[in-house]
């Protein structure tokens, strides 16, 4: 493992200092949860809170530790590290020696699970290509009187590999407004430190 690659990996694992602050028992439990996350697409938040009570940590600390462990395991898996390279890499993170052996035990035992989880995450679902829209208003009718209800007609185009698909959707103004609000919330979440860190791990 070249020193240049090493420094890049360490720089991208910005939350790894969380692991330095926990003891061996706490680390082992967090490793178990991390592997559980690789095996399961969705993990009940109760898993984190239960573990936190068992090992004397705050739930947020457990979540941060699991996030950091995910980054370490994914980085090592993507580089196909041997035991020697793994040791050099984890030592560069300034982790206690006991922590290094615990990490390698979980990494080596579950490397196929990690690769499988990484493969699933890396699969690109159909993604947005273009959106055409039209605002429709019924201006005159015997039944509506002065109660005008605008609606949107949408043509959503998505790209799935080389295939382009179009879907026609119709929704009321209130629904469209709610969708817009939810998308704005999602865009703000992308800028959060957690999302940036996970994006670095995956990419």
mmCIF file of C-alpha atoms in Angstrom:
data_model
loop_
_atom_site.group_PDB
_atom_site.id
_atom_site.type_symbol
_atom_site.label_atom_id
_atom_site.label_comp_id
_atom_site.label_asym_id
_atom_site.label_seq_id
_atom_site.Cartn_x
_atom_site.Cartn_y
_atom_site.Cartn_z
ATOM 1 C CA UNK A 1 0.000 0.000 0.000
ATOM 2 C CA UNK A 2 1.681 3.212 -1.182
ATOM 3 C CA UNK A 3 2.096 6.132 1.227
ATOM 4 C CA UNK A 4 0.186 8.470 -1.093
ATOM 5 C CA UNK A 5 -2.797 6.127 -1.162
ATOM 6 C CA UNK A 6 -2.527 5.724 2.587
ATOM 7 C CA UNK A 7 -2.711 9.466 3.242
ATOM 8 C CA UNK A 8 -5.771 9.821 0.994
ATOM 9 C CA UNK A 9 -7.572 6.993 2.767
ATOM 10 C CA UNK A 10 -6.803 8.419 6.196
ATOM 11 C CA UNK A 11 -7.907 11.894 5.129
ATOM 12 C CA UNK A 12 -11.257 10.589 3.890
ATOM 13 C CA UNK A 13 -11.946 8.678 7.102
ATOM 14 C CA UNK A 14 -12.612 11.889 9.001
ATOM 15 C CA UNK A 15 -14.732 10.288 11.742
ATOM 16 C CA UNK A 16 -12.309 7.535 12.656
ATOM 17 C CA UNK A 17 -11.138 9.220 15.871
ATOM 18 C CA UNK A 18 -14.431 8.052 17.341
ATOM 19 C CA UNK A 19 -12.904 4.565 17.478
ATOM 20 C CA UNK A 20 -9.925 5.719 19.537
ATOM 21 C CA UNK A 21 -12.178 6.838 22.380
ATOM 22 C CA UNK A 22 -13.976 3.514 22.944
ATOM 23 C CA UNK A 23 -12.737 0.402 24.738
ATOM 24 C CA UNK A 24 -12.330 -3.121 23.360
ATOM 25 C CA UNK A 25 -15.756 -4.398 24.419
ATOM 26 C CA UNK A 26 -17.485 -1.386 22.918
ATOM 27 C CA UNK A 27 -15.505 -1.739 19.687
ATOM 28 C CA UNK A 28 -16.383 -5.431 19.333
ATOM 29 C CA UNK A 29 -20.091 -4.714 19.782
ATOM 30 C CA UNK A 30 -19.975 -1.865 17.259
ATOM 31 C CA UNK A 31 -18.193 -4.177 14.790
ATOM 32 C CA UNK A 32 -21.033 -6.692 15.170
ATOM 33 C CA UNK A 33 -23.594 -4.000 14.416
ATOM 34 C CA UNK A 34 -21.553 -2.789 11.445
ATOM 35 C CA UNK A 35 -21.481 -6.263 9.898
ATOM 36 C CA UNK A 36 -25.207 -6.555 10.611
ATOM 37 C CA UNK A 37 -25.685 -3.350 8.602
ATOM 38 C CA UNK A 38 -23.802 -4.835 5.639
ATOM 39 C CA UNK A 39 -26.084 -7.873 5.743
ATOM 40 C CA UNK A 40 -29.307 -5.901 6.021
ATOM 41 C CA UNK A 41 -30.402 -2.983 3.849
ATOM 42 C CA UNK A 42 -32.407 -1.453 6.701
ATOM 43 C CA UNK A 43 -31.487 -1.578 10.373
ATOM 44 C CA UNK A 44 -33.972 -0.756 13.138
ATOM 45 C CA UNK A 45 -32.797 2.179 15.236
ATOM 46 C CA UNK A 46 -33.609 0.098 18.291
ATOM 47 C CA UNK A 47 -30.514 -1.985 17.489
ATOM 48 C CA UNK A 48 -28.336 1.051 18.172
ATOM 49 C CA UNK A 49 -30.157 2.134 21.325
ATOM 50 C CA UNK A 50 -30.125 -1.412 22.764
ATOM 51 C CA UNK A 51 -26.399 -1.771 22.117
ATOM 52 C CA UNK A 52 -25.755 1.661 23.622
ATOM 53 C CA UNK A 53 -27.389 0.576 26.880
ATOM 54 C CA UNK A 54 -25.451 -2.698 26.917
ATOM 55 C CA UNK A 55 -22.005 -1.155 26.491
ATOM 56 C CA UNK A 56 -22.484 2.177 28.262
ATOM 57 C CA UNK A 57 -22.454 4.525 25.279
ATOM 58 C CA UNK A 58 -24.838 7.144 23.940
ATOM 59 C CA UNK A 59 -26.871 6.034 20.939
ATOM 60 C CA UNK A 60 -25.311 8.798 18.833
ATOM 61 C CA UNK A 61 -21.831 7.536 19.778
ATOM 62 C CA UNK A 62 -22.711 4.015 18.644
ATOM 63 C CA UNK A 63 -24.036 5.335 15.331
ATOM 64 C CA UNK A 64 -20.873 7.404 14.775
ATOM 65 C CA UNK A 65 -18.662 4.422 15.621
ATOM 66 C CA UNK A 66 -20.552 2.145 13.217
ATOM 67 C CA UNK A 67 -20.294 4.792 10.479
ATOM 68 C CA UNK A 68 -16.541 5.005 11.041
ATOM 69 C CA UNK A 69 -16.163 1.223 11.021
ATOM 70 C CA UNK A 70 -18.098 1.043 7.756
ATOM 71 C CA UNK A 71 -15.618 3.472 6.257
ATOM 72 C CA UNK A 72 -12.605 1.483 7.476
ATOM 73 C CA UNK A 73 -13.968 -1.860 6.233
ATOM 74 C CA UNK A 74 -15.063 -0.470 2.865
ATOM 75 C CA UNK A 75 -11.729 1.291 2.288
ATOM 76 C CA UNK A 76 -9.823 -1.911 3.084
ATOM 77 C CA UNK A 77 -12.140 -4.046 0.984
ATOM 78 C CA UNK A 78 -11.881 -1.777 -2.066
ATOM 79 C CA UNK A 79 -8.071 -1.919 -1.838
ATOM 80 C CA UNK A 80 -8.142 -5.710 -1.275
ATOM 81 C CA UNK A 81 -5.774 -5.341 1.646
ATOM 82 C CA UNK A 82 -3.739 -8.236 2.952
ATOM 83 C CA UNK A 83 -3.313 -8.681 6.705
ATOM 84 C CA UNK A 84 -0.001 -6.796 6.553
ATOM 85 C CA UNK A 85 -1.482 -3.894 4.584
ATOM 86 C CA UNK A 86 -4.482 -3.844 6.907
ATOM 87 C CA UNK A 87 -2.178 -3.598 9.917
ATOM 88 C CA UNK A 88 -0.178 -0.746 8.382
ATOM 89 C CA UNK A 89 -3.339 1.102 7.416
ATOM 90 C CA UNK A 90 -5.071 0.787 10.790
ATOM 91 C CA UNK A 91 -1.884 1.704 12.661
ATOM 92 C CA UNK A 92 -1.752 4.904 10.608
ATOM 93 C CA UNK A 93 -5.141 5.714 12.124
ATOM 94 C CA UNK A 94 -3.405 5.681 15.530
ATOM 95 C CA UNK A 95 -5.678 2.993 16.917
ATOM 96 C CA UNK A 96 -4.623 0.873 19.926
ATOM 97 C CA UNK A 97 -3.057 -2.506 18.968
ATOM 98 C CA UNK A 98 -5.920 -4.417 20.571
ATOM 99 C CA UNK A 99 -8.339 -2.450 18.410
ATOM 100 C CA UNK A 100 -6.376 -3.389 15.276
ATOM 101 C CA UNK A 101 -6.630 -7.127 16.025
ATOM 102 C CA UNK A 102 -10.367 -6.822 16.753
ATOM 103 C CA UNK A 103 -10.946 -4.934 13.509
ATOM 104 C CA UNK A 104 -8.998 -7.449 11.433
ATOM 105 C CA UNK A 105 -10.857 -10.364 12.998
ATOM 106 C CA UNK A 106 -14.224 -8.930 11.951
ATOM 107 C CA UNK A 107 -12.886 -7.752 8.577
ATOM 108 C CA UNK A 108 -11.295 -11.056 7.545
ATOM 109 C CA UNK A 109 -14.215 -13.164 8.786
ATOM 110 C CA UNK A 110 -16.822 -11.062 6.984
ATOM 111 C CA UNK A 111 -14.985 -9.803 3.906
ATOM 112 C CA UNK A 112 -17.413 -11.494 1.487
ATOM 113 C CA UNK A 113 -20.358 -9.964 3.348
ATOM 114 C CA UNK A 114 -18.728 -6.520 3.107
ATOM 115 C CA UNK A 115 -18.058 -6.980 -0.614
ATOM 116 C CA UNK A 116 -21.625 -8.105 -1.194
ATOM 117 C CA UNK A 117 -23.000 -5.114 0.724
ATOM 118 C CA UNK A 118 -20.709 -2.737 -1.157
ATOM 119 C CA UNK A 119 -21.798 -4.260 -4.470
ATOM 120 C CA UNK A 120 -25.467 -3.722 -3.624
ATOM 121 C CA UNK A 121 -24.887 -0.100 -2.613
ATOM 122 C CA UNK A 122 -22.850 0.547 -5.752
ATOM 123 C CA UNK A 123 -25.624 -0.632 -8.083
ATOM 124 C CA UNK A 124 -27.079 2.419 -9.738
ATOM 125 C CA UNK A 125 -30.898 2.515 -9.792
ATOM 126 C CA UNK A 126 -32.826 4.292 -12.556
ATOM 127 C CA UNK A 127 -31.971 7.979 -12.239
ATOM 128 C CA UNK A 128 -33.481 11.310 -13.185
ATOM 129 C CA UNK A 129 -32.930 12.535 -16.737
ATOM 130 C CA UNK A 130 -35.515 15.221 -17.441
ATOM 131 C CA UNK A 131 -38.860 16.618 -16.295
ATOM 132 C CA UNK A 132 -41.466 18.366 -18.432
ATOM 133 C CA UNK A 133 -44.455 19.920 -16.751
ATOM 134 C CA UNK A 134 -47.636 21.808 -17.535
ATOM 135 C CA UNK A 135 -49.895 23.728 -15.201
ATOM 136 C CA UNK A 136 -53.552 23.121 -15.950
ATOM 137 C CA UNK A 137 -56.393 25.402 -14.875
ATOM 138 C CA UNK A 138 -60.054 24.938 -15.575
ATOM 139 C CA UNK A 139 -61.154 28.526 -16.093
ATOM 140 C CA UNK A 140 -64.822 28.043 -16.864
ATOM 141 C CA UNK A 141 -67.369 25.480 -15.770
ATOM 142 C CA UNK A 142 -70.921 25.366 -14.455
ATOM 143 C CA UNK A 143 -69.802 23.408 -11.395
ATOM 144 C CA UNK A 144 -66.621 25.130 -10.256
ATOM 145 C CA UNK A 145 -67.947 28.705 -10.058
ATOM 146 C CA UNK A 146 -65.059 30.687 -8.550
ATOM 147 C CA UNK A 147 -63.233 27.735 -6.970
ATOM 148 C CA UNK A 148 -60.278 27.184 -9.298
ATOM 149 C CA UNK A 149 -58.198 24.048 -8.619
ATOM 150 C CA UNK A 150 -54.852 24.050 -10.431
ATOM 151 C CA UNK A 151 -53.157 20.749 -11.218
ATOM 152 C CA UNK A 152 -49.829 19.729 -12.720
ATOM 153 C CA UNK A 153 -49.295 17.304 -15.580
ATOM 154 C CA UNK A 154 -45.760 15.915 -15.386
ATOM 155 C CA UNK A 155 -43.678 13.886 -17.790
ATOM 156 C CA UNK A 156 -40.814 12.313 -15.797
ATOM 157 C CA UNK A 157 -37.974 10.831 -17.823
ATOM 158 C CA UNK A 158 -35.558 8.380 -16.179
ATOM 159 C CA UNK A 159 -32.438 6.632 -17.429
ATOM 160 C CA UNK A 160 -31.819 2.957 -16.632
ATOM 161 C CA UNK A 161 -28.537 2.018 -18.237
ATOM 162 C CA UNK A 162 -29.051 2.605 -21.955
ATOM 163 C CA UNK A 163 -32.842 2.578 -21.647
ATOM 164 C CA UNK A 164 -34.837 5.793 -21.263
ATOM 165 C CA UNK A 165 -38.332 5.632 -19.735
ATOM 166 C CA UNK A 166 -41.122 8.207 -19.522
ATOM 167 C CA UNK A 167 -43.934 8.305 -16.991
ATOM 168 C CA UNK A 168 -46.956 10.630 -17.055
ATOM 169 C CA UNK A 169 -48.149 11.863 -13.676
ATOM 170 C CA UNK A 170 -50.885 14.230 -12.567
ATOM 171 C CA UNK A 171 -51.095 15.823 -9.144
ATOM 172 C CA UNK A 172 -52.799 18.696 -7.387
ATOM 173 C CA UNK A 173 -50.989 21.867 -6.426
ATOM 174 C CA UNK A 174 -50.916 20.942 -2.704
ATOM 175 C CA UNK A 175 -49.287 17.575 -3.495
ATOM 176 C CA UNK A 176 -46.734 19.223 -5.773
ATOM 177 C CA UNK A 177 -45.904 21.744 -3.063
ATOM 178 C CA UNK A 178 -45.322 18.946 -0.547
ATOM 179 C CA UNK A 179 -43.080 17.050 -2.997
ATOM 180 C CA UNK A 180 -41.044 20.211 -3.531
ATOM 181 C CA UNK A 181 -40.629 20.691 0.225
ATOM 182 C CA UNK A 182 -39.479 17.088 0.708
ATOM 183 C CA UNK A 183 -36.964 17.370 -2.129
ATOM 184 C CA UNK A 184 -35.556 20.568 -0.616
ATOM 185 C CA UNK A 185 -35.095 18.740 2.701
ATOM 186 C CA UNK A 186 -33.340 15.868 0.887
ATOM 187 C CA UNK A 187 -30.995 18.282 -0.903
ATOM 188 C CA UNK A 188 -30.023 19.886 2.405
ATOM 189 C CA UNK A 189 -29.314 16.435 3.856
ATOM 190 C CA UNK A 190 -26.854 15.746 1.014
ATOM 191 C CA UNK A 191 -24.695 18.587 2.356
ATOM 192 C CA UNK A 192 -24.569 17.082 5.857
ATOM 193 C CA UNK A 193 -21.234 15.747 7.136
ATOM 194 C CA UNK A 194 -22.710 12.239 7.471
ATOM 195 C CA UNK A 195 -23.771 12.079 3.799
ATOM 196 C CA UNK A 196 -20.457 13.487 2.581
ATOM 197 C CA UNK A 197 -18.568 10.913 4.638
ATOM 198 C CA UNK A 198 -20.662 7.976 3.369
ATOM 199 C CA UNK A 199 -20.337 9.238 -0.210
ATOM 200 C CA UNK A 200 -16.563 9.234 0.196
ATOM 201 C CA UNK A 201 -16.634 5.686 1.526
ATOM 202 C CA UNK A 202 -18.713 4.388 -1.387
ATOM 203 C CA UNK A 203 -16.968 6.324 -4.156
#
